[in-house]
Amino acid sequence: MSQVTLKFITFREGADGMAEVVTTPDGRHLAYLEVGDPHGPLVLHNHGGPSSRLEARLLAGSALKNGLRLVCVDRPGMGQSSAKKAHSYAGWADDLVTVADALGQREFGVTGWSEGGPWALAAAAYIDPARLRHVSSIAPGSYGAFGDNSAALYLSKVDALGGTLALHFTLGFRLMYAALGLAAKRFRTSFSKQIRQSVNDYDRELLLRPEIGEGFADSCAECFAHGSGGLVRDAELLYRRWAFDVKQIERPVHVWQGLDDLLVPDPINKAVADAMPGAVWNPVEGAGHFLAVGAGDEIFALAAEELGAP
């Protein structure tokens, strides 16, 4: 993977005020939100979908507790980041290195939750291990790890439909995400209620906490700040056969999975962990899809240990 050089950090208007922005070598903007300890080891977090850099707020307490500088970056076309037609796993790995360079950090860790999980795995596949010192993939949406929509057997009805549309009816897939964006931005109460109804009790208890439920709704709405196109391109890559092979990832990668996850059931990611030589399987009994929040202290404690946080 090519190395990239330090670029400028600027600001632009976002849902959280003036979002910090890194400019890439090709002139795009990558917006991010930083939380935790500004003097701690850097962890670049990959948000889920629909979600955005505002997801960092849900993880801020765990990052601070473990002395980590946690930075969540909007992927292309989501939140305040520029769109990119040729969005790819290798290209995003380059973008993460660009952000680390802009923040003045040679060594860093990467985490990813839900639809951000595969992007953390891509970082493990493409970024030099001498720079990338920790990887955690949390309840990853491993929909196409072994081929087009290879996880279809275990997916929820909604996600299975999404996979079918992504592969065979692109217009329908776009309409599905446009409707999701409308709900997230304009009908927050019903959107949040629908999310709570689709998860287990572990997740539901977390989402009923105002700071978590409202924070998650904010992060989802911000994903669609400029429409649904960015999320569509992002999700299409997840459902199609991945451009990298998890069987070739030999460096240590922590895979975290709630064993009662109703959105991404554990057989999906157990298969990925079993196939990945460097995988460390971290199952959490009773946890659902929101274990990134519920088990955040444990997840980021491990990251801090591997990154040498004081």
Coordinates of C-alpha atoms in Angstrom, one line a residue:
M1 CA 0.0 0.0 0.0
S2 CA 1.3 3.4 -0.9
Q3 CA 2.4 5.8 1.8
V4 CA 0.7 9.2 2.1
T5 CA 1.9 12.5 3.5
L6 CA 0.7 14.9 6.1
K7 CA -2.2 17.0 4.9
F8 CA -4.1 20.0 6.3
I9 CA -6.6 19.9 9.1
T10 CA -9.4 22.5 8.6
F11 CA -13.0 22.9 9.8
R12 CA -16.5 22.7 8.3
E13 CA -20.0 23.0 9.6
G14 CA -21.6 19.8 10.9
A15 CA -24.2 18.5 13.3
D16 CA -21.7 18.9 16.1
G17 CA -20.7 22.4 15.2
M18 CA -17.5 22.9 13.3
A19 CA -16.3 19.5 12.4
E20 CA -12.5 18.9 12.0
V21 CA -11.5 17.9 8.5
V22 CA -8.4 16.3 7.0
T23 CA -7.7 17.0 3.3
T24 CA -6.6 13.9 1.3
P25 CA -3.9 14.0 -1.4
D26 CA -6.7 14.0 -4.1
G27 CA -8.4 17.0 -2.5
R28 CA -11.3 15.2 -0.6
H29 CA -12.4 16.1 2.9
L30 CA -12.5 13.6 5.7
A31 CA -14.4 14.9 8.7
Y32 CA -13.8 13.4 12.1
L33 CA -14.7 13.7 15.8
E34 CA -12.0 13.3 18.5
V35 CA -12.8 12.1 22.1
G36 CA -10.9 10.6 25.0
D37 CA -7.4 11.5 26.1
P38 CA -5.8 13.9 23.6
H39 CA -2.4 12.8 24.8
G40 CA -3.0 9.0 24.6
P41 CA -2.3 6.5 21.8
L42 CA -4.4 7.1 18.7
V43 CA -7.2 4.8 17.8
L44 CA -9.1 5.4 14.5
H45 CA -12.7 4.1 14.8
N46 CA -14.8 3.0 11.9
H47 CA -18.5 3.8 12.5
G48 CA -21.4 1.6 11.6
G49 CA -24.1 2.1 9.0
P50 CA -26.1 4.2 9.2
S51 CA -23.9 6.2 11.5
S52 CA -21.2 8.8 11.4
R53 CA -18.3 10.4 13.3
L54 CA -20.8 11.3 16.0
E55 CA -20.6 7.6 17.1
A56 CA -17.5 8.6 18.9
R57 CA -19.7 10.2 21.6
L58 CA -21.0 6.7 22.5
L59 CA -17.5 5.5 23.1
A60 CA -16.0 8.6 24.7
G61 CA -16.2 7.4 28.3
S62 CA -14.5 4.1 27.6
A63 CA -11.8 5.8 25.5
L64 CA -11.0 8.3 28.3
K65 CA -11.1 5.6 31.0
N66 CA -8.4 3.7 29.1
G67 CA -6.3 6.7 28.2
L68 CA -6.9 6.5 24.4
R69 CA -7.3 9.3 21.8
L70 CA -10.2 8.0 19.9
V71 CA -10.9 9.5 16.5
C72 CA -14.0 8.5 14.4
V73 CA -13.9 9.5 10.7
D74 CA -16.9 9.9 8.4
R75 CA -16.5 7.5 5.5
P76 CA -16.8 8.9 2.0
G77 CA -20.2 10.5 1.3
M78 CA -21.4 10.2 4.9
G79 CA -21.6 13.0 7.4
Q80 CA -19.3 15.8 6.4
S81 CA -16.8 13.7 4.3
S82 CA -16.6 14.1 0.6
A83 CA -18.1 11.5 -1.7
K84 CA -15.8 9.2 -3.6
K85 CA -17.1 7.2 -6.6
A86 CA -14.2 4.7 -6.5
H87 CA -14.7 3.9 -2.8
S88 CA -12.7 0.7 -2.0
Y89 CA -11.2 -1.2 1.0
A90 CA -7.7 -0.4 -0.1
G91 CA -8.5 3.3 -0.7
W92 CA -10.1 3.6 2.8
A93 CA -7.0 2.0 4.4
D94 CA -5.0 4.8 2.6
D95 CA -7.4 7.4 4.0
L96 CA -6.9 6.1 7.6
V97 CA -3.2 6.4 7.2
T98 CA -3.7 10.0 5.8
V99 CA -5.7 10.8 9.0
A100 CA -3.0 9.3 11.3
D101 CA -0.3 11.3 9.5
A102 CA -2.4 14.5 9.8
L103 CA -2.7 13.9 13.5
G104 CA 1.0 13.4 13.8
Q105 CA 0.9 9.7 14.7
R106 CA 3.0 7.1 13.1
E107 CA 1.7 4.2 15.2
F108 CA -2.0 3.7 15.8
G109 CA -4.8 1.3 16.3
V110 CA -8.1 0.7 14.4
T111 CA -11.5 -0.3 15.6
G112 CA -14.7 -0.8 13.8
W113 CA -18.3 -1.6 14.8
S114 CA -21.1 -3.2 12.8
E115 CA -20.8 -2.1 9.2
G116 CA -17.6 -0.4 10.3
G117 CA -16.2 -3.8 11.3
P118 CA -15.2 -4.9 7.8
W119 CA -13.3 -1.7 7.3
A120 CA -11.2 -2.4 10.4
L121 CA -10.5 -5.9 8.9
A122 CA -9.5 -4.2 5.6
A123 CA -7.1 -2.0 7.6
A124 CA -5.5 -5.2 8.9
A125 CA -5.2 -6.5 5.4
Y126 CA -3.7 -3.4 3.8
I127 CA -1.8 -1.3 6.4
D128 CA 1.7 -2.0 7.4
P129 CA 1.7 -3.8 10.8
A130 CA 4.7 -1.6 11.9
R131 CA 2.2 1.3 11.9
L132 CA -1.0 -0.5 12.7
R133 CA -0.5 -1.9 16.2
H134 CA -4.0 -2.9 17.2
V135 CA -7.2 -4.0 15.4
S136 CA -10.6 -4.7 16.9
S137 CA -13.6 -5.6 14.7
I138 CA -16.7 -5.4 16.8
A139 CA -19.9 -7.3 15.6
P140 CA -18.7 -6.7 12.0
G141 CA -21.2 -6.8 9.2
S142 CA -19.3 -9.6 7.5
Y143 CA -21.9 -10.0 4.7
G144 CA -19.5 -10.7 1.8
A145 CA -16.4 -12.2 3.4
F146 CA -16.6 -15.5 1.5
G147 CA -18.5 -14.4 -1.6
D148 CA -21.5 -12.3 -2.7
N149 CA -24.0 -12.1 0.2
S150 CA -22.3 -15.2 1.8
A151 CA -23.9 -14.5 5.2
A152 CA -27.4 -14.5 3.8
L153 CA -28.5 -17.6 5.7
Y154 CA -28.0 -15.9 9.0
L155 CA -29.1 -12.4 8.3
S156 CA -32.2 -10.7 9.6
K157 CA -35.0 -10.3 7.0
V158 CA -34.2 -6.6 6.5
D159 CA -30.5 -7.2 6.0
A160 CA -31.1 -10.2 3.8
L161 CA -33.4 -8.1 1.6
G162 CA -30.7 -5.4 1.5
G163 CA -28.2 -8.0 0.2
T164 CA -30.5 -9.2 -2.5
L165 CA -31.3 -5.7 -3.7
A166 CA -27.6 -4.7 -3.6
L167 CA -26.7 -7.5 -5.9
H168 CA -29.7 -7.7 -8.2
F169 CA -31.7 -4.5 -8.0
T170 CA -29.5 -1.4 -7.4
L171 CA -32.4 1.0 -7.8
G172 CA -34.4 -0.8 -5.1
F173 CA -31.3 -0.8 -2.8
R174 CA -31.0 3.0 -3.3
L175 CA -34.7 3.6 -2.5
M176 CA -34.4 1.4 0.6
Y177 CA -31.6 3.6 1.9
A178 CA -33.3 6.8 0.9
A179 CA -36.3 5.8 3.0
L180 CA -34.0 4.9 5.9
G181 CA -32.4 8.3 5.7
L182 CA -35.8 10.0 5.7
A183 CA -36.8 8.1 8.8
A184 CA -33.5 8.8 10.6
K185 CA -33.7 12.5 9.9
R186 CA -37.4 13.4 10.0
F187 CA -39.0 10.7 12.1
R188 CA -36.5 10.1 14.9
T189 CA -39.0 8.8 17.4
S190 CA -40.4 6.0 15.2
F191 CA -36.9 5.3 13.8
S192 CA -35.5 4.8 17.3
K193 CA -38.5 2.7 18.3
Q194 CA -38.0 0.4 15.3
I195 CA -34.3 0.0 16.3
R196 CA -35.3 -1.0 19.8
Q197 CA -37.8 -3.5 18.6
S198 CA -35.2 -5.2 16.4
V199 CA -32.6 -5.9 19.1
N200 CA -32.3 -8.0 22.3
D201 CA -32.9 -6.9 25.9
Y202 CA -29.2 -6.2 26.4
D203 CA -29.2 -3.7 23.5
R204 CA -32.7 -2.3 24.4
E205 CA -31.6 -1.4 28.0
L206 CA -28.7 0.5 26.6
L207 CA -30.8 2.4 24.0
L208 CA -33.3 3.4 26.7
R209 CA -30.6 5.4 28.4
P210 CA -31.2 8.9 27.0
E211 CA -27.5 9.7 26.4
I212 CA -27.1 6.5 24.4
G213 CA -30.4 6.4 22.5
E214 CA -30.3 10.0 21.6
G215 CA -26.6 9.9 20.8
F216 CA -27.2 6.9 18.5
A217 CA -30.1 8.7 16.8
D218 CA -27.9 11.8 16.2
S219 CA -25.2 9.7 14.7
C220 CA -27.6 7.9 12.3
A221 CA -29.2 11.2 11.2
E222 CA -25.8 12.8 10.5
C223 CA -24.9 9.9 8.2
F224 CA -27.5 11.3 5.7
A225 CA -26.4 14.9 6.0
H226 CA -25.9 14.9 2.2
G227 CA -28.2 12.1 1.2
S228 CA -27.9 8.4 1.2
G229 CA -25.5 7.9 -1.7
G230 CA -22.4 7.4 0.5
L231 CA -24.1 4.7 2.6
V232 CA -25.3 2.9 -0.5
R233 CA -21.8 2.7 -2.0
D234 CA -20.4 1.7 1.4
A235 CA -23.0 -1.1 2.0
E236 CA -22.7 -2.4 -1.5
L237 CA -19.1 -3.2 -0.9
L238 CA -20.0 -5.1 2.3
Y239 CA -22.5 -7.4 0.5
R240 CA -20.4 -8.2 -2.5
R241 CA -17.3 -10.5 -2.3
W242 CA -14.7 -8.6 -0.4
A243 CA -11.6 -7.4 -2.3
F244 CA -9.4 -8.8 0.4
D245 CA -9.2 -12.3 1.8
V246 CA -9.6 -12.8 5.5
K247 CA -7.7 -16.1 5.2
Q248 CA -4.6 -14.1 4.4
I249 CA -4.7 -11.9 7.5
E250 CA -2.0 -13.3 9.8
R251 CA -1.5 -10.3 12.1
P252 CA -3.5 -10.4 15.4
V253 CA -7.1 -9.1 15.0
H254 CA -9.6 -9.1 17.8
V255 CA -13.1 -10.1 16.8
W256 CA -15.7 -9.1 19.4
Q257 CA -19.1 -10.7 19.2
G258 CA -22.3 -10.6 21.3
L259 CA -23.6 -14.2 21.5
D260 CA -27.2 -12.9 21.5
D261 CA -26.8 -10.4 18.6
L262 CA -30.0 -10.4 16.6
L263 CA -28.7 -8.1 13.9
V264 CA -25.4 -9.9 13.0
P265 CA -25.7 -13.4 14.6
D266 CA -22.5 -14.9 15.9
P267 CA -22.2 -17.8 13.3
I268 CA -21.4 -15.1 10.7
N269 CA -18.4 -13.8 12.5
K270 CA -17.3 -17.1 14.1
A271 CA -16.8 -18.3 10.5
V272 CA -14.6 -15.3 9.8
A273 CA -12.6 -15.7 12.9
D274 CA -12.1 -19.4 12.2
A275 CA -10.8 -18.6 8.7
M276 CA -8.5 -15.8 9.7
P277 CA -5.1 -17.0 11.0
G278 CA -4.5 -14.0 13.2
A279 CA -8.0 -13.8 14.7
V280 CA -8.6 -13.7 18.5
W281 CA -12.2 -14.6 19.1
N282 CA -13.8 -12.6 22.0
P283 CA -17.4 -13.8 22.6
V284 CA -19.6 -11.9 25.1
E285 CA -22.3 -14.0 26.6
G286 CA -25.7 -12.4 26.5
A287 CA -24.5 -9.3 24.7
G288 CA -26.3 -8.0 21.6
H289 CA -25.2 -5.8 18.7
F290 CA -24.5 -2.8 20.9
L291 CA -21.6 -4.5 22.8
A292 CA -19.3 -1.8 21.5
V293 CA -21.0 0.4 24.0
G294 CA -21.9 -2.1 26.7
A295 CA -18.5 -3.8 26.7
G296 CA -16.6 -0.7 25.6
D297 CA -14.4 -0.6 28.8
E298 CA -13.1 -4.1 28.1
I299 CA -12.7 -3.6 24.4
F300 CA -10.7 -0.4 24.7
A301 CA -8.7 -1.7 27.7
L302 CA -7.3 -4.4 25.3
A303 CA -6.6 -1.7 22.7
A304 CA -4.8 0.4 25.4
E305 CA -2.7 -2.6 26.5
E306 CA -1.5 -3.4 23.0
L307 CA -0.9 0.3 22.2
G308 CA 1.0 0.9 25.4
A309 CA -1.3 3.4 27.0
P310 CA 0.0 4.6 30.4

